[in-house]
Every structure is written in C-alpha cells, then in structure tokens.
Coordinates of C-alpha atoms and ligand atoms in Angstrom, one line a residue:
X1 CA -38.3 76.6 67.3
X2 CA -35.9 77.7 70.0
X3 CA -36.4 74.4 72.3
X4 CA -34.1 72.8 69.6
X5 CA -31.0 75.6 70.2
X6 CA -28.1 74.2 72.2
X7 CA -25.7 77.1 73.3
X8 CA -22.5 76.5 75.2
X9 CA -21.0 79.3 76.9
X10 CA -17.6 79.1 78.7
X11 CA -17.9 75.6 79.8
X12 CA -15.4 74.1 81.9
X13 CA -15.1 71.1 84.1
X14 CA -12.2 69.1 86.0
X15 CA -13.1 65.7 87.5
X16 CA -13.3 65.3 90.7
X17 CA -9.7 63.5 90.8
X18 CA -8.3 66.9 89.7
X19 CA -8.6 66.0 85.7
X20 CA -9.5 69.4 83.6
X21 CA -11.3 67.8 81.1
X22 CA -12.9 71.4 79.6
X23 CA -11.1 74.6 80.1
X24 CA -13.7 77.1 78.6
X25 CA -16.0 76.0 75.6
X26 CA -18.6 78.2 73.9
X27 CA -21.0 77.6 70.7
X28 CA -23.9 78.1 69.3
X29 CA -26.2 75.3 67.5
X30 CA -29.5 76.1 65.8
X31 CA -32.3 74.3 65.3
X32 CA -31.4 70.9 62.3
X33 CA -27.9 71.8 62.6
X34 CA -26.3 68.7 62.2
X35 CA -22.9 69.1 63.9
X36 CA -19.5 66.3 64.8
X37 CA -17.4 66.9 67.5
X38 CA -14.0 65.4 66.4
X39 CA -10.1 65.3 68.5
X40 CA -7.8 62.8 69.3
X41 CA -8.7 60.5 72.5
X42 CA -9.0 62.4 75.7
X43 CA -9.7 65.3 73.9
X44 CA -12.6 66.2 75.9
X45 CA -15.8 65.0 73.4
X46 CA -17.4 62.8 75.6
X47 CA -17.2 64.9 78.7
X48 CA -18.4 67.6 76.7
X49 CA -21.5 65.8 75.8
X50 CA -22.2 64.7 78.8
X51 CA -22.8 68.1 80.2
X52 CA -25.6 68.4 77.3
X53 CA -28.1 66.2 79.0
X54 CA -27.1 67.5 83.0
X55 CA -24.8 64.1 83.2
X56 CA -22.4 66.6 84.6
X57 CA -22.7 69.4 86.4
X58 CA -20.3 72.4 85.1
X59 CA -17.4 73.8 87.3
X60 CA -18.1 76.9 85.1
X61 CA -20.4 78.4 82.3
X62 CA -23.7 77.4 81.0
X63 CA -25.6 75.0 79.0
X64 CA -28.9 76.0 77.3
X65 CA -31.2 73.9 75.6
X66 CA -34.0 76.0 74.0
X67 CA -35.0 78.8 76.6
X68 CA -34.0 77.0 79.3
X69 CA -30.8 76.7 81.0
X70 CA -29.8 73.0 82.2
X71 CA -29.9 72.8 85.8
X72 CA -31.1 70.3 88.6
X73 CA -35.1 71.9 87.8
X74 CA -34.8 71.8 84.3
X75 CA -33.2 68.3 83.9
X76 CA -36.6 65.8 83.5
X77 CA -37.3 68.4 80.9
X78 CA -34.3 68.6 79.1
X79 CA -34.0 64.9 79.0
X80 CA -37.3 64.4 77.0
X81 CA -36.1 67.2 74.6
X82 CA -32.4 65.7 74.4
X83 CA -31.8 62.2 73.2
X84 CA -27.5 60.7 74.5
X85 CA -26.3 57.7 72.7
X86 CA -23.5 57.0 75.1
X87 CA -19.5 56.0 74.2
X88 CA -20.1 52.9 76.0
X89 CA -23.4 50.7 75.9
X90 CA -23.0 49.2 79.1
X91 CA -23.2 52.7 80.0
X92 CA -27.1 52.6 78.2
X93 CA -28.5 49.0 78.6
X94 CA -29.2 47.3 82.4
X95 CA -32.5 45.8 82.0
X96 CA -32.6 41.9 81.4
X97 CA -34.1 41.8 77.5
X98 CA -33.5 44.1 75.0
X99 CA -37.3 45.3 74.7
X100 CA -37.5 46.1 78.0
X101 CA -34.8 48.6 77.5
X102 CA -36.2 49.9 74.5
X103 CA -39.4 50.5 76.7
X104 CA -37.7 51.8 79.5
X105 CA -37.6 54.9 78.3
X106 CA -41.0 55.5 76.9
X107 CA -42.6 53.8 79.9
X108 CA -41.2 56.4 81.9
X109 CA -43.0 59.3 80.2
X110 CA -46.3 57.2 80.7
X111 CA -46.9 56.7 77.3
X112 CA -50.1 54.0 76.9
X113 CA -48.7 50.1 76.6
X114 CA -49.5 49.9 72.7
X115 CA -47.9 53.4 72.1
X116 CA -44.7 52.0 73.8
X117 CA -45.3 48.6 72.0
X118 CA -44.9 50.2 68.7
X119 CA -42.2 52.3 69.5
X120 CA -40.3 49.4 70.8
X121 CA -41.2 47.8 67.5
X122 CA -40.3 50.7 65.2
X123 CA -37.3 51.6 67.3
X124 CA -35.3 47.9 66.8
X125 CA -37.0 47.7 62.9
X126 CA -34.9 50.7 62.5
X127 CA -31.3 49.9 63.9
X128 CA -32.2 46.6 62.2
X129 CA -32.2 44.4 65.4
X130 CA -35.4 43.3 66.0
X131 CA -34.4 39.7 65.8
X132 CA -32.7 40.8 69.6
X133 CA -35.5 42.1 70.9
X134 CA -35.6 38.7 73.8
X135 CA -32.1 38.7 74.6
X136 CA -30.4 39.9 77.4
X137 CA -28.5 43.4 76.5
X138 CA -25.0 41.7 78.2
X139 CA -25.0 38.9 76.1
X140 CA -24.6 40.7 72.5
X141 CA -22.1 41.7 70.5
X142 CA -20.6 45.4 70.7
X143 CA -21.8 46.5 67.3
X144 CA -25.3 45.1 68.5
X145 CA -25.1 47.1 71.9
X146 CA -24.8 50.0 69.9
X147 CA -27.5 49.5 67.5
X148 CA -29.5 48.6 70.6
X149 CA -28.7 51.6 72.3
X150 CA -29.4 53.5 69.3
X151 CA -33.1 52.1 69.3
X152 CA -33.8 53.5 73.1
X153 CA -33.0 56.8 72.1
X154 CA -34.7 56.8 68.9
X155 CA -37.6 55.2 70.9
X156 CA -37.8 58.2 73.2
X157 CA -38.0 60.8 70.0
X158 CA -36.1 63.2 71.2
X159 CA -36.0 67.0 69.3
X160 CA -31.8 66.9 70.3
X161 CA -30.1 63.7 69.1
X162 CA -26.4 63.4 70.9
X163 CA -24.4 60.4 70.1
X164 CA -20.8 59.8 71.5
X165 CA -19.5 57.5 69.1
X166 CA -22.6 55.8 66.8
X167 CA -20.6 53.9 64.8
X168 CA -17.5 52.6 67.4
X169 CA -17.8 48.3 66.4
X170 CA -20.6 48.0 63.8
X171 CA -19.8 46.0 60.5
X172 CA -20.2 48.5 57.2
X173 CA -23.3 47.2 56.3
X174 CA -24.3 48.3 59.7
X175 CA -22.6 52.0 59.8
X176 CA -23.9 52.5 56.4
X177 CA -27.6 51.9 57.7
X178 CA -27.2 54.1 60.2
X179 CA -25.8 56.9 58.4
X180 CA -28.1 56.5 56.4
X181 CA -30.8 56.7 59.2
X182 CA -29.3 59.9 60.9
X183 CA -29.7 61.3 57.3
X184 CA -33.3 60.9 57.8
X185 CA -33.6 62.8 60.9
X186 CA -34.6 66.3 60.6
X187 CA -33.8 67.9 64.3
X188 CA -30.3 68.7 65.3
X189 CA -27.5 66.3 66.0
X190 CA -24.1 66.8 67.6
X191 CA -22.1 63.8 66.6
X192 CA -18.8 63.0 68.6
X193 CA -16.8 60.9 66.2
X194 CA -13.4 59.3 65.1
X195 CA -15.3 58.7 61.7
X196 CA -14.3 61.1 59.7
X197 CA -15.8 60.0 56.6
X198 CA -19.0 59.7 58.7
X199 CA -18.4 63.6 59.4
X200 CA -18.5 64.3 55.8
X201 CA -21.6 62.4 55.3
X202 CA -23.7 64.2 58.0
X203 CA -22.4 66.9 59.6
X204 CA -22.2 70.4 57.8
X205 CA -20.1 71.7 60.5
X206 CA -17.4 70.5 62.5
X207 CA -15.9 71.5 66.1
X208 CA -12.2 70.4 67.0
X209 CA -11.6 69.8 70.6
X210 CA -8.5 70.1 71.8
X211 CA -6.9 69.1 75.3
X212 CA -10.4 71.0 76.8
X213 CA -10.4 73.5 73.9
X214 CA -12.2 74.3 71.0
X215 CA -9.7 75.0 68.2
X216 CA -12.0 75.2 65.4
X217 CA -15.8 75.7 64.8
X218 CA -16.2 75.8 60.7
X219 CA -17.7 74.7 57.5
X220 CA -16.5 70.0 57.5
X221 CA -15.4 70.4 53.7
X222 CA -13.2 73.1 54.8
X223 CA -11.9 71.3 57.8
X224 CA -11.3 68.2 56.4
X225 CA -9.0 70.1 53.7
X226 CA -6.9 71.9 56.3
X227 CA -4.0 69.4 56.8
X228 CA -2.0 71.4 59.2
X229 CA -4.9 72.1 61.2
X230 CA -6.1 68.3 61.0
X231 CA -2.1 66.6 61.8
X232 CA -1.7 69.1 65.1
X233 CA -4.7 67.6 66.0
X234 CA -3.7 64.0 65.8
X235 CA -6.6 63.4 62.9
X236 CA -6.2 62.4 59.0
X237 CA -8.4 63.9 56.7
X238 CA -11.2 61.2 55.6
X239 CA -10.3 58.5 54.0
X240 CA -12.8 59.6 50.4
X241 CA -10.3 62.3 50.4
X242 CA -6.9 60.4 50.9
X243 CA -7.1 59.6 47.1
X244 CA -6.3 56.1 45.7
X245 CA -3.9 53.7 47.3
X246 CA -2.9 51.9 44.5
X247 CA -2.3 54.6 41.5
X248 CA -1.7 57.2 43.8
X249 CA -3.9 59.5 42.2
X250 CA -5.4 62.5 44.4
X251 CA -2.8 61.6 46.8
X252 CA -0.9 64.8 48.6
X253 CA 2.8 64.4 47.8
X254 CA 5.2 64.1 50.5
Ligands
ATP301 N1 -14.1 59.6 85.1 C1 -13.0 60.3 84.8 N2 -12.2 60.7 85.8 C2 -11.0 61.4 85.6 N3 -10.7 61.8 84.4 C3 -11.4 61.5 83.4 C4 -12.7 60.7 83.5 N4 -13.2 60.5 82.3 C5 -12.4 61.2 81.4 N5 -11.3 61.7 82.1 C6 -10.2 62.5 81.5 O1 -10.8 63.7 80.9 C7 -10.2 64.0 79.6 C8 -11.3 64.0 78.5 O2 -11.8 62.7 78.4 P1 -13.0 62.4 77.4 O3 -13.5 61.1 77.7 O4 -14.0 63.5 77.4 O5 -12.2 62.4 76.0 P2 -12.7 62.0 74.5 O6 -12.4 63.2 73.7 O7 -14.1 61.6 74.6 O8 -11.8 60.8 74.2 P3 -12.0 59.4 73.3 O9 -11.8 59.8 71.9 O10 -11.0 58.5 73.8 O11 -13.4 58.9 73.6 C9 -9.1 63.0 79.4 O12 -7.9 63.6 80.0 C10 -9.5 61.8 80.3 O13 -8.4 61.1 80.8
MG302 MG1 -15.1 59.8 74.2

C-alpha cells in the first residue's frame, strides 16, 4: 500500500516576510505508522504539516504521498488521500451550522445525500458532538471547535490522518475519547503535539523539530527517557513518567 507512505526529503521553507520556518527536513513514514511531531513553539510543526496537504508550497525539497509527488496536479488527489486537523479551528470551520461543515467535505467528492447524511452522523457520534450539529461553528467553545473539526476530517476518511494539535482546549474526558479514537484508526497518523503523554499513548515514534530542524527521529519510549535531549529542546518528559509528586517516588533527583 504505497499511497499511504509520506516521505520528506530536504524540505525547506521561509515565509514570504523572510521567516525560515524549515531549513532542510527529510523522513520516511510507512504505511500505519503512527508518528508525533513534538518542539517548543515556533519550532516549525505546524508549517511542516502544512506542506503535507500542498497548504504550502516548498522553497526546496519534496513531499511524496504514495507514488505521487505533491504538486499543483496532484493536489485534489492528495487531499482525498490526506486528512489536516488544523492548529486553529477557525482555520477549519466557515459554514453557518456545524453539519454543513461536516458535509462540506464529503459533498465535495459527490458522494450521494444519504452517504453524506450518515457520514455527518457517524462523524459528530464519534468526537461526541452531535448535540452541535445545528449550531453555528463560531459560536462554540474551543474544545468543541476541535472536536468539530475533528468530525470533518474523519467525515472525509482519509488513508493519511494529520492533526496539528488534536487535543489543544478539550476537557479530559474529551482528550481521553479522542485518544482513544485515534487508537482505533489503523492508517498512518503524524501527530504534531505539546501532549506528551498523548505521544506515549499513540505514537511509536517520535520527530523533534528544532528552530526548522529535525534533531531526532527515534523509538517515543526512548525519547521520552533522554532528559538532556528533551530539556535542550524546551520539553519535559511526560508527565506518567515524572513519578509521584507527593512521595517523590520515581522522581529524578536533582
Ligand atoms: N504566517 C507566518 N508568517 C511569518 N512567519 C511565520 C508564520 N507562521 C509561522 N511563522 C514562523 O515560522 C516559525 C515556525 O512556526 P510554526 O507555526 O511552524 O511553529 P510550531 O512548531 O507549530 O509552534 P507552536 O508549538 O507554537 O504551534 C516560527 O518562527 C514562526 O514565528
Ligand atoms: Mg503549531
């Protein structure tokens, strides 16, 4: 199943007011590779996957998605294959209820009005928010934004999951479901995230970004247990790992 690979070689990529956001980024994801993307703020995560569904266009390098490399041509293509949960849902959500952008999507391949029906149905069920399905996206809460936006992508099934940020706002109750519901989906993910502990639950393998750079591509457990490589990266290793607060037990002496 090669349309599910994602390969990224020697990507970089300054904004247009002179910002070099990526300064040459290359890796390889195979097909139900589940994969977080972690760094401090500015890093260069989101801009990264943005260039995974053509939302920018590379100064330098390449982007393949399967066999096919993403370009202007390619893009309707690669957007039916690659699913983007954005950082920001106002980035996502412009139509006036929230079924209508759950539909949007799945309208837009043609799909028959039941099929998208159903799929607007299912979607929402899923993120648990189909109690929103007649508001207007601008009225709701962050954490519901994001489970919203959640439900357009899930709507569209794409083989690629991206999300930037899945968690940013939600309640536990709500993170925890949607762990829980990434768990459940097979294909590959690439999962930019401050959630460390949400790294650990999903992800197998971890990149570090930093300042436009990758500075490691390994094995999460691993990661997550290299303190010097996690502090010069302005991250803490997850908090499951931190040991306990009160007795102290588990916790690294300093
Ligand atoms: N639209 C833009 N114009 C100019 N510079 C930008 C723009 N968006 C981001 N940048 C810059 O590009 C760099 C990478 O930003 P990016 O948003 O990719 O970081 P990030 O790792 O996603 O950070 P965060 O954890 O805060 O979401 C930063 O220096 C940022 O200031
Ligand atoms: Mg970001």
């Amino acid at each position: 199943m090669s349309h599910h690979i994602v390969e990224v070689r020697d990507l970089a990529y300054r904004y247009p007011d002179g910002t070099s956001a990526l300064r040459g980024i290359s890796f390889r994801i195979t097909h139900g590779e589940s994969v977080a993307v972690v760094g401090s703020n500015g890093a260069g995560k989101s801009t990264l996957l943005l260039h995974l569904t053509g939302a920018l266009k590379p100064a330098s390098g390449e982007i393949r998605i399967g066999d096919f490399p993403v370009t202007a041509k390619t893009l309707p293509m690669i957007r039916r294959t690659v699913g983007m949960v954005f950082q920001d849902p106002d980035d996502q959500l412009f139509m006036p209820t929230v079924t209508d952008d759950v539909a949007f999507g799945p309208l837009n391949l043609g799909l028959p009005e039941e099929e998208v029906r159903s799929r607007v149905r299912e979607a929402l069920a899923i993120v648990g928010a189909g109690h929103l399905k007649d508001r207007p996206p601008y009225r709701l809460s962050q954490g519901e934004k994001r489970a919203v936006s959640i439900a357009t992508v899930l709507a569209m099934s794409p083989d690629i999951l991206v999300m930037d940020e899945p968690t940013a706002n939600m309640d536990p109750t709500a993170r925890r479901q949607v762990i829980e519901l990434l768990k459940t989906f097979e294909h590959t993910k690439i999962i930019a995230t401050h959630d460390l502990d949400l790294a650990m639950d999903l992800c197998r393998r971890t990149l570090i970004i930093h300042e436009g750079r990758m500075v490691a591509d390994g094995a999460t457990l691993e990661i997550m247990q290299d303190e010097a490589l996690l502090k010069q990266n302005r991250l803490e290793k997850p908090l499951r790992m931190q040991g306990c607060p009160v007795c102290g037990f588990g916790r690294p002496k300093n």
